[in-house]
Amino acid sequence: MINFLKKNIALLWAKKHVRKAEEFKKNAEQNQEKLLFSLVDTAKKTLFGREHDFENIRSVKNFQDKVKISDYEDLKPYIERVKKGQANILWTDVPEYFAKTSGTTSGSKYIPISKEGMPFQVKAAQSALFHYIAKKNNADFVNGKMIFLQGSPELEEVFGIKTGRLSGIVAHHIPKYLQKNRLPSWETNIMEDWEAKVDKIVEETEKENMTLISGIPPWLIMYFEKLVERHSKKIKHIFPNLQLIVTGGVNYEPYRDKMEELLGGKVDIVQTFPASEGFFAFQDDHTKEGLLLLTNHGIFYEFVPLEEYGKPDARRLTLKDIELNKDYALILTTNSGLWAYSIGDVVRFTGKNPHRIQVSGRTKHFTSAFGEHVIAFEVEEAMKAAIENCPAQITEFHLAPQVNPEHGLPYHEWFIEFEKQPENLELFRDELDNQLRKRNTYYDDLISGNILQKLYITVLKKNAFQEYAKSQGKLGGQNKIPRLANDRKIADLLKIYKL
């Protein structure tokens, strides 16, 4: 009886929530401008607001003229003052939290999360589940056990400000009605050794009625592989009531085939787009591609055409200016004190009203040693098409340029860890090269003009990417290995795992 009530209450809540959400979906463009002026007005007496003349901002153009696009290095002097407990620097108060992330050029980054910003991280996750329940017209999963593969919820303090990984911070805000069903235990969650942690999670969950599992795809696969190896059964046989997987952090599509093989049965997938800087989007219809952009969650968005990104005269577009199926660098202004902040993600719009996006890459993760500017979306789509035409199964891959080969013309080198190799690797190589040429005209020109030779494939042994991540201290949590590089730093380290 209790379970019946619980799932029916969840269904009622979900339908009410989705009806209410229709308003922000229809009025996103107008509401975004209002939000910007509200953020500026709130912060006009902060140090940043005074230095950038917030008092006299009357339009989006005013804002763009006075506040240039920034990255972490630009905001770091302000954040260092905030870390010392100073208020009214970037936002009106000191942050409620710092989300600590790994930076490539800045060392550890401390991303402020204000008391106004934190609730939206939780509300977005709840909204994703409510949209799923309403669309499915089914909330059975609320009666089973749920697991969130995440970082440690143990937090340190930086001048009184609680600091830790975002997923660990969010763990402290999971609603009470979900806490009783949540795994793993606190003792397991705080473990730092990721391999030992996953082993322990397997022990704690393998005999439970798991109905919802959440995490980034590479680490979901690691968890599922351990379960399958331990039981010699597919996941749906181990967890017959598993209904929903919630993913985020990276594009799910390249992992879909591997996940489906491990699952061995139908499980719904909901993709999300969270980050330390905010929770930006989620799949509001699990049966269709595209993630709903959350335009009412305290974040004002700007979009820089990718080909203009980094140029002094780059256009900064708002929602009303965007075009479908075009790549944009994502720029954020948030209610946690990030101003015209370049997060490094690249998105493309798949729809308007409501506005839906796909994450198509990273501004720093591309291959353009020869001027081709190949991005993640292109290589992932090329790989997907190649696998369809020359059946194979991949675990992970990395692409790097080879500018100075010992023999012949330069080329792209793909380091691929196969779960199942194609019958003919040379045919697969040709197909992958052709598929990338179809998607990137610059690459096609370089091949046809005999500037580059067709790509090379270096096959890596099983678990190569896990071993590489472990060697770099980046195994588990929210760590992700870039699929593209403009140099050979990762490539040269991957060579030791050559099959």
Short mmCIF file of C-alpha atoms in Angstrom, two decimals, residues 17-349:
data_model
loop_
_atom_site.label_atom_id
_atom_site.label_comp_id
_atom_site.label_asym_id
_atom_site.label_seq_id
_atom_site.Cartn_x
_atom_site.Cartn_y
_atom_site.Cartn_z
CA HIS A 17 5.68 20.17 -12.37
CA VAL A 18 5.74 19.61 -16.14
CA ARG A 19 2.59 21.71 -16.66
CA LYS A 20 4.19 24.55 -14.73
CA ALA A 21 7.42 24.23 -16.73
CA GLU A 22 5.61 25.00 -19.99
CA GLU A 23 5.68 28.72 -19.15
CA PHE A 24 9.46 29.06 -19.08
CA LYS A 25 9.80 26.96 -22.24
CA LYS A 26 7.55 29.37 -24.20
CA ASN A 27 9.00 32.64 -22.86
CA ALA A 28 12.69 31.80 -22.71
CA GLU A 29 14.00 34.63 -24.91
CA GLN A 30 12.21 37.45 -23.04
CA ASN A 31 12.88 35.97 -19.62
CA GLN A 32 16.60 35.63 -20.33
CA GLU A 33 16.98 39.41 -20.76
CA LYS A 34 14.99 40.08 -17.58
CA LEU A 35 17.22 37.62 -15.74
CA LEU A 36 20.39 39.38 -16.90
CA PHE A 37 19.16 42.76 -15.62
CA SER A 38 18.16 41.15 -12.32
CA LEU A 39 21.63 39.62 -11.88
CA VAL A 40 23.33 42.92 -12.74
CA ASP A 41 21.09 44.87 -10.37
CA THR A 42 21.74 42.44 -7.52
CA ALA A 43 25.52 42.64 -7.95
CA LYS A 44 25.92 46.35 -8.79
CA LYS A 45 27.54 47.16 -5.44
CA THR A 46 29.96 44.26 -5.46
CA LEU A 47 33.61 44.90 -6.29
CA PHE A 48 33.15 43.39 -9.74
CA GLY A 49 29.94 45.38 -10.29
CA ARG A 50 31.57 48.68 -9.34
CA GLU A 51 34.63 48.01 -11.52
CA HIS A 52 32.41 47.22 -14.51
CA ASP A 53 29.90 50.04 -14.08
CA PHE A 54 26.87 47.84 -13.45
CA GLU A 55 24.92 50.95 -12.37
CA ASN A 56 24.77 52.09 -16.01
CA ILE A 57 23.93 48.85 -17.75
CA ARG A 58 20.60 49.30 -19.56
CA SER A 59 20.80 46.69 -22.31
CA VAL A 60 22.43 43.43 -23.30
CA LYS A 61 24.75 45.44 -25.55
CA ASN A 62 25.77 47.63 -22.56
CA PHE A 63 26.60 44.49 -20.61
CA GLN A 64 28.66 43.03 -23.44
CA ASP A 65 30.58 46.27 -23.89
CA LYS A 66 31.42 46.56 -20.19
CA VAL A 67 31.97 42.88 -19.33
CA LYS A 68 34.36 41.01 -21.59
CA ILE A 69 34.32 37.23 -21.93
CA SER A 70 36.39 35.70 -19.12
CA ASP A 71 37.84 32.38 -18.10
CA TYR A 72 39.00 31.12 -14.72
CA GLU A 73 42.36 32.88 -14.99
CA ASP A 74 40.56 36.20 -15.52
CA LEU A 75 38.35 35.73 -12.48
CA LYS A 76 41.02 34.11 -10.31
CA PRO A 77 42.12 37.37 -8.56
CA TYR A 78 38.52 37.90 -7.45
CA ILE A 79 38.10 34.26 -6.41
CA GLU A 80 41.30 34.39 -4.37
CA ARG A 81 39.76 37.24 -2.35
CA VAL A 82 36.53 35.29 -1.95
CA LYS A 83 38.55 32.28 -0.74
CA LYS A 84 39.79 34.46 2.11
CA GLY A 85 36.21 35.01 3.22
CA GLN A 86 35.63 38.44 1.68
CA ALA A 87 32.02 39.24 0.72
CA ASN A 88 30.71 41.53 -2.03
CA ILE A 89 33.45 40.58 -4.48
CA LEU A 90 31.74 38.69 -7.32
CA TRP A 91 28.38 38.26 -5.59
CA THR A 92 26.67 39.91 -2.64
CA ASP A 93 27.75 37.33 -0.06
CA VAL A 94 30.45 34.71 0.32
CA PRO A 95 29.55 31.48 -1.51
CA GLU A 96 27.76 28.70 0.29
CA TYR A 97 30.20 26.27 -1.35
CA PHE A 98 33.25 26.02 -3.55
CA ALA A 99 33.08 23.24 -6.12
CA LYS A 100 36.69 22.16 -6.49
CA THR A 101 37.66 20.94 -9.95
CA SER A 102 40.88 19.98 -11.69
CA GLY A 103 42.21 22.61 -14.07
CA THR A 104 44.80 22.07 -16.79
CA THR A 105 46.37 25.53 -16.68
CA SER A 106 45.18 26.89 -13.35
CA GLY A 107 45.75 23.96 -11.05
CA SER A 108 42.68 23.32 -8.90
CA LYS A 109 39.76 25.58 -9.69
CA TYR A 110 37.41 26.86 -6.99
CA ILE A 111 34.02 27.52 -8.57
CA PRO A 112 31.71 29.54 -6.28
CA ILE A 113 28.19 28.27 -5.62
CA SER A 114 25.99 30.83 -3.88
CA LYS A 115 23.04 30.18 -1.61
CA GLU A 116 20.89 31.31 -4.56
CA GLY A 117 22.64 29.00 -7.02
CA MET A 118 22.73 25.79 -5.01
CA PRO A 119 18.97 25.08 -5.04
CA PHE A 120 18.93 25.13 -8.83
CA GLN A 121 21.48 22.29 -8.96
CA VAL A 122 19.03 20.14 -7.01
CA LYS A 123 15.86 21.43 -8.73
CA ALA A 124 17.29 20.66 -12.17
CA ALA A 125 17.98 17.04 -11.21
CA GLN A 126 14.49 16.74 -9.73
CA SER A 127 12.99 18.31 -12.84
CA ALA A 128 14.76 15.77 -15.05
CA LEU A 129 13.17 12.94 -13.07
CA PHE A 130 9.75 14.62 -13.02
CA HIS A 131 9.80 15.09 -16.81
CA TYR A 132 10.75 11.43 -17.22
CA ILE A 133 7.95 10.26 -14.91
CA ALA A 134 5.35 12.43 -16.66
CA LYS A 135 6.44 11.28 -20.12
CA LYS A 136 6.56 7.63 -19.08
CA ASN A 137 3.38 7.91 -17.00
CA ASN A 138 5.11 5.58 -14.59
CA ALA A 139 7.00 6.12 -11.33
CA ASP A 140 7.71 2.52 -10.33
CA PHE A 141 11.42 3.22 -9.87
CA VAL A 142 10.77 5.33 -6.74
CA ASN A 143 10.06 2.15 -4.78
CA GLY A 144 13.41 0.52 -5.51
CA LYS A 145 17.02 1.28 -4.63
CA MET A 146 18.94 4.05 -6.35
CA ILE A 147 22.64 4.56 -6.79
CA PHE A 148 24.62 7.67 -7.75
CA LEU A 149 28.22 7.00 -8.81
CA GLN A 150 29.84 10.17 -7.53
CA GLY A 151 32.77 11.79 -5.77
CA SER A 152 33.26 11.77 -2.02
CA PRO A 153 30.67 13.78 -0.03
CA GLU A 154 33.32 14.67 2.54
CA LEU A 155 33.91 18.42 2.42
CA GLU A 156 36.80 20.54 3.61
CA GLU A 157 36.60 24.20 4.58
CA VAL A 158 38.33 27.15 2.94
CA PHE A 159 37.99 30.12 5.32
CA GLY A 160 34.66 28.73 6.50
CA ILE A 161 33.38 27.93 2.99
CA LYS A 162 32.56 24.24 2.49
CA THR A 163 34.58 22.89 -0.42
CA GLY A 164 34.53 19.65 -2.39
CA ARG A 165 33.55 17.99 -5.65
CA LEU A 166 30.18 19.05 -7.02
CA SER A 167 28.72 15.54 -6.88
CA GLY A 168 29.82 15.28 -3.25
CA ILE A 169 28.20 18.64 -2.44
CA VAL A 170 24.95 17.64 -4.14
CA ALA A 171 24.89 14.45 -2.05
CA HIS A 172 24.11 16.64 0.97
CA HIS A 173 21.00 18.01 -0.74
CA ILE A 174 19.26 14.85 -1.92
CA PRO A 175 15.61 15.07 -0.75
CA LYS A 176 14.65 13.07 2.31
CA TYR A 177 12.10 11.02 0.37
CA LEU A 178 14.98 9.57 -1.70
CA GLN A 179 17.51 9.11 1.11
CA LYS A 180 16.12 5.82 2.42
CA ASN A 181 16.42 4.22 -1.00
CA ARG A 182 19.85 5.60 -1.78
CA LEU A 183 23.08 3.61 -2.12
CA PRO A 184 25.99 3.24 -1.55
CA SER A 185 26.66 3.72 2.15
CA TRP A 186 28.41 6.82 3.47
CA GLU A 187 31.51 4.78 4.32
CA THR A 188 31.77 3.57 0.72
CA ASN A 189 30.98 6.95 -0.79
CA ILE A 190 33.88 8.68 0.96
CA MET A 191 36.46 6.20 -0.35
CA GLU A 192 39.04 7.94 -2.57
CA ASP A 193 40.48 4.82 -4.26
CA TRP A 194 38.07 4.54 -7.19
CA GLU A 195 38.74 0.88 -8.03
CA ALA A 196 38.28 -0.18 -4.41
CA LYS A 197 35.19 2.04 -4.21
CA VAL A 198 33.56 0.42 -7.25
CA ASP A 199 34.33 -3.06 -5.85
CA LYS A 200 32.61 -2.06 -2.62
CA ILE A 201 29.64 -0.58 -4.50
CA VAL A 202 29.27 -3.89 -6.34
CA GLU A 203 29.15 -5.75 -3.01
CA GLU A 204 26.57 -3.35 -1.56
CA THR A 205 24.27 -3.33 -4.58
CA GLU A 206 24.45 -6.73 -6.26
CA LYS A 207 21.63 -8.24 -4.19
CA GLU A 208 19.47 -5.12 -4.00
CA ASN A 209 16.39 -4.17 -6.02
CA MET A 210 18.14 -1.52 -8.11
CA THR A 211 15.71 0.61 -10.15
CA LEU A 212 17.70 3.80 -10.91
CA ILE A 213 21.43 4.15 -11.53
CA SER A 214 23.20 7.42 -12.25
CA GLY A 215 26.74 8.39 -13.26
CA ILE A 216 28.98 9.36 -16.17
CA PRO A 217 29.10 6.63 -18.88
CA PRO A 218 32.73 5.44 -18.53
CA TRP A 219 32.30 4.74 -14.84
CA LEU A 220 28.86 3.19 -15.26
CA ILE A 221 30.52 0.81 -17.72
CA MET A 222 33.26 0.00 -15.21
CA TYR A 223 30.65 -0.77 -12.53
CA PHE A 224 28.53 -2.87 -14.90
CA GLU A 225 31.53 -4.82 -16.19
CA LYS A 226 32.48 -5.82 -12.65
CA LEU A 227 28.91 -6.98 -11.98
CA VAL A 228 28.72 -8.97 -15.23
CA GLU A 229 32.10 -10.59 -14.59
CA ARG A 230 31.12 -11.49 -11.03
CA HIS A 231 27.73 -13.01 -11.91
CA SER A 232 28.25 -14.12 -15.54
CA LYS A 233 24.91 -12.43 -16.28
CA LYS A 234 23.80 -9.26 -18.01
CA ILE A 235 22.71 -6.33 -15.85
CA LYS A 236 18.98 -6.76 -16.54
CA HIS A 237 19.24 -10.31 -15.21
CA ILE A 238 21.03 -9.09 -12.08
CA PHE A 239 18.66 -6.11 -11.65
CA PRO A 240 15.41 -7.16 -13.38
CA ASN A 241 13.57 -4.03 -12.17
CA LEU A 242 16.18 -1.54 -13.37
CA GLN A 243 14.08 1.09 -15.14
CA LEU A 244 16.20 4.20 -15.56
CA ILE A 245 19.81 5.27 -16.07
CA VAL A 246 20.65 8.97 -15.70
CA THR A 247 23.90 10.03 -17.34
CA GLY A 248 25.88 13.25 -17.61
CA GLY A 249 29.37 14.63 -18.01
CA VAL A 250 30.05 13.36 -21.56
CA ASN A 251 28.08 12.61 -24.71
CA TYR A 252 26.29 9.29 -24.19
CA GLU A 253 26.05 8.22 -27.84
CA PRO A 254 29.57 6.79 -28.26
CA TYR A 255 28.93 4.56 -25.23
CA ARG A 256 25.43 3.44 -26.22
CA ASP A 257 26.36 0.15 -27.94
CA LYS A 258 28.62 -0.95 -25.10
CA MET A 259 25.99 -0.03 -22.51
CA GLU A 260 23.26 -1.90 -24.36
CA GLU A 261 25.43 -5.00 -24.56
CA LEU A 262 26.14 -4.93 -20.82
CA LEU A 263 22.51 -4.20 -19.94
CA GLY A 264 21.11 -7.05 -22.01
CA GLY A 265 17.62 -5.57 -21.99
CA LYS A 266 15.57 -2.40 -22.24
CA VAL A 267 16.44 0.39 -19.82
CA ASP A 268 15.42 4.03 -20.32
CA ILE A 269 18.21 6.60 -20.57
CA VAL A 270 17.94 10.26 -19.52
CA GLN A 271 20.92 12.45 -20.45
CA THR A 272 21.82 15.55 -18.44
CA PHE A 273 24.27 18.46 -18.68
CA PRO A 274 25.44 19.46 -15.18
CA ALA A 275 28.66 21.23 -14.23
CA SER A 276 30.17 22.96 -11.22
CA GLU A 277 29.13 26.28 -12.79
CA GLY A 278 25.47 25.26 -13.05
CA PHE A 279 23.02 22.64 -14.24
CA PHE A 280 22.30 23.69 -17.82
CA ALA A 281 20.08 21.12 -19.51
CA PHE A 282 18.48 17.70 -19.40
CA GLN A 283 16.62 15.37 -21.75
CA ASP A 284 13.00 16.31 -21.10
CA ASP A 285 11.80 13.59 -23.47
CA HIS A 286 13.82 10.39 -23.14
CA THR A 287 12.47 9.13 -26.47
CA LYS A 288 13.99 12.03 -28.47
CA GLU A 289 17.43 13.55 -28.91
CA GLY A 290 18.19 16.99 -27.54
CA LEU A 291 18.44 18.43 -24.03
CA LEU A 292 16.11 21.14 -22.76
CA LEU A 293 18.09 24.31 -21.99
CA LEU A 294 17.18 25.55 -18.51
CA THR A 295 16.65 29.25 -19.09
CA ASN A 296 14.93 29.95 -15.77
CA HIS A 297 17.60 28.56 -13.41
CA GLY A 298 19.60 31.67 -12.56
CA ILE A 299 21.88 31.55 -15.62
CA PHE A 300 22.02 34.01 -18.51
CA TYR A 301 23.43 32.40 -21.65
CA GLU A 302 25.44 33.82 -24.52
CA PHE A 303 26.68 31.92 -27.55
CA VAL A 304 29.81 32.65 -29.58
CA PRO A 305 30.00 31.04 -33.04
CA LEU A 306 32.78 28.50 -32.70
CA GLU A 307 34.70 29.77 -35.71
CA GLU A 308 34.85 33.22 -34.06
CA TYR A 309 35.70 32.06 -30.55
CA GLY A 310 38.82 33.74 -29.15
CA LYS A 311 38.79 36.55 -31.72
CA PRO A 312 38.55 40.16 -30.47
CA ASP A 313 35.47 40.91 -32.58
CA ALA A 314 33.64 37.63 -31.90
CA ARG A 315 29.88 38.01 -31.83
CA ARG A 316 28.08 37.29 -28.56
CA LEU A 317 24.63 36.03 -29.45
CA THR A 318 21.60 35.51 -27.20
CA LEU A 319 18.79 32.99 -27.59
CA LYS A 320 16.91 35.10 -30.11
CA ASP A 321 19.94 35.11 -32.46
CA ILE A 322 20.95 31.45 -32.55
CA GLU A 323 20.70 29.16 -35.57
CA LEU A 324 19.97 25.44 -35.52
CA ASN A 325 22.74 22.89 -36.11
CA LYS A 326 25.54 25.41 -35.67
CA ASP A 327 28.32 25.12 -33.07
CA TYR A 328 28.61 27.75 -30.34
CA ALA A 329 30.96 28.26 -27.41
CA LEU A 330 28.80 28.50 -24.29
CA ILE A 331 29.18 31.68 -22.18
CA LEU A 332 27.55 32.00 -18.75
CA THR A 333 26.52 34.73 -16.34
CA THR A 334 25.24 33.16 -13.12
CA ASN A 335 23.63 33.90 -9.78
CA SER A 336 26.83 32.65 -8.13
CA GLY A 337 28.96 35.50 -9.48
CA LEU A 338 30.38 34.21 -12.75
CA TRP A 339 30.25 36.99 -15.35
CA ALA A 340 30.43 36.27 -19.11
CA TYR A 341 32.32 33.13 -18.17
CA SER A 342 33.52 30.74 -20.86
CA ILE A 343 32.93 27.26 -19.50
CA GLY A 344 34.76 25.60 -22.39
CA ASP A 345 31.80 23.61 -23.73
CA VAL A 346 30.51 23.77 -27.28
CA VAL A 347 26.80 23.28 -27.98
CA ARG A 348 24.54 23.17 -31.00
CA PHE A 349 20.79 23.79 -31.00
#
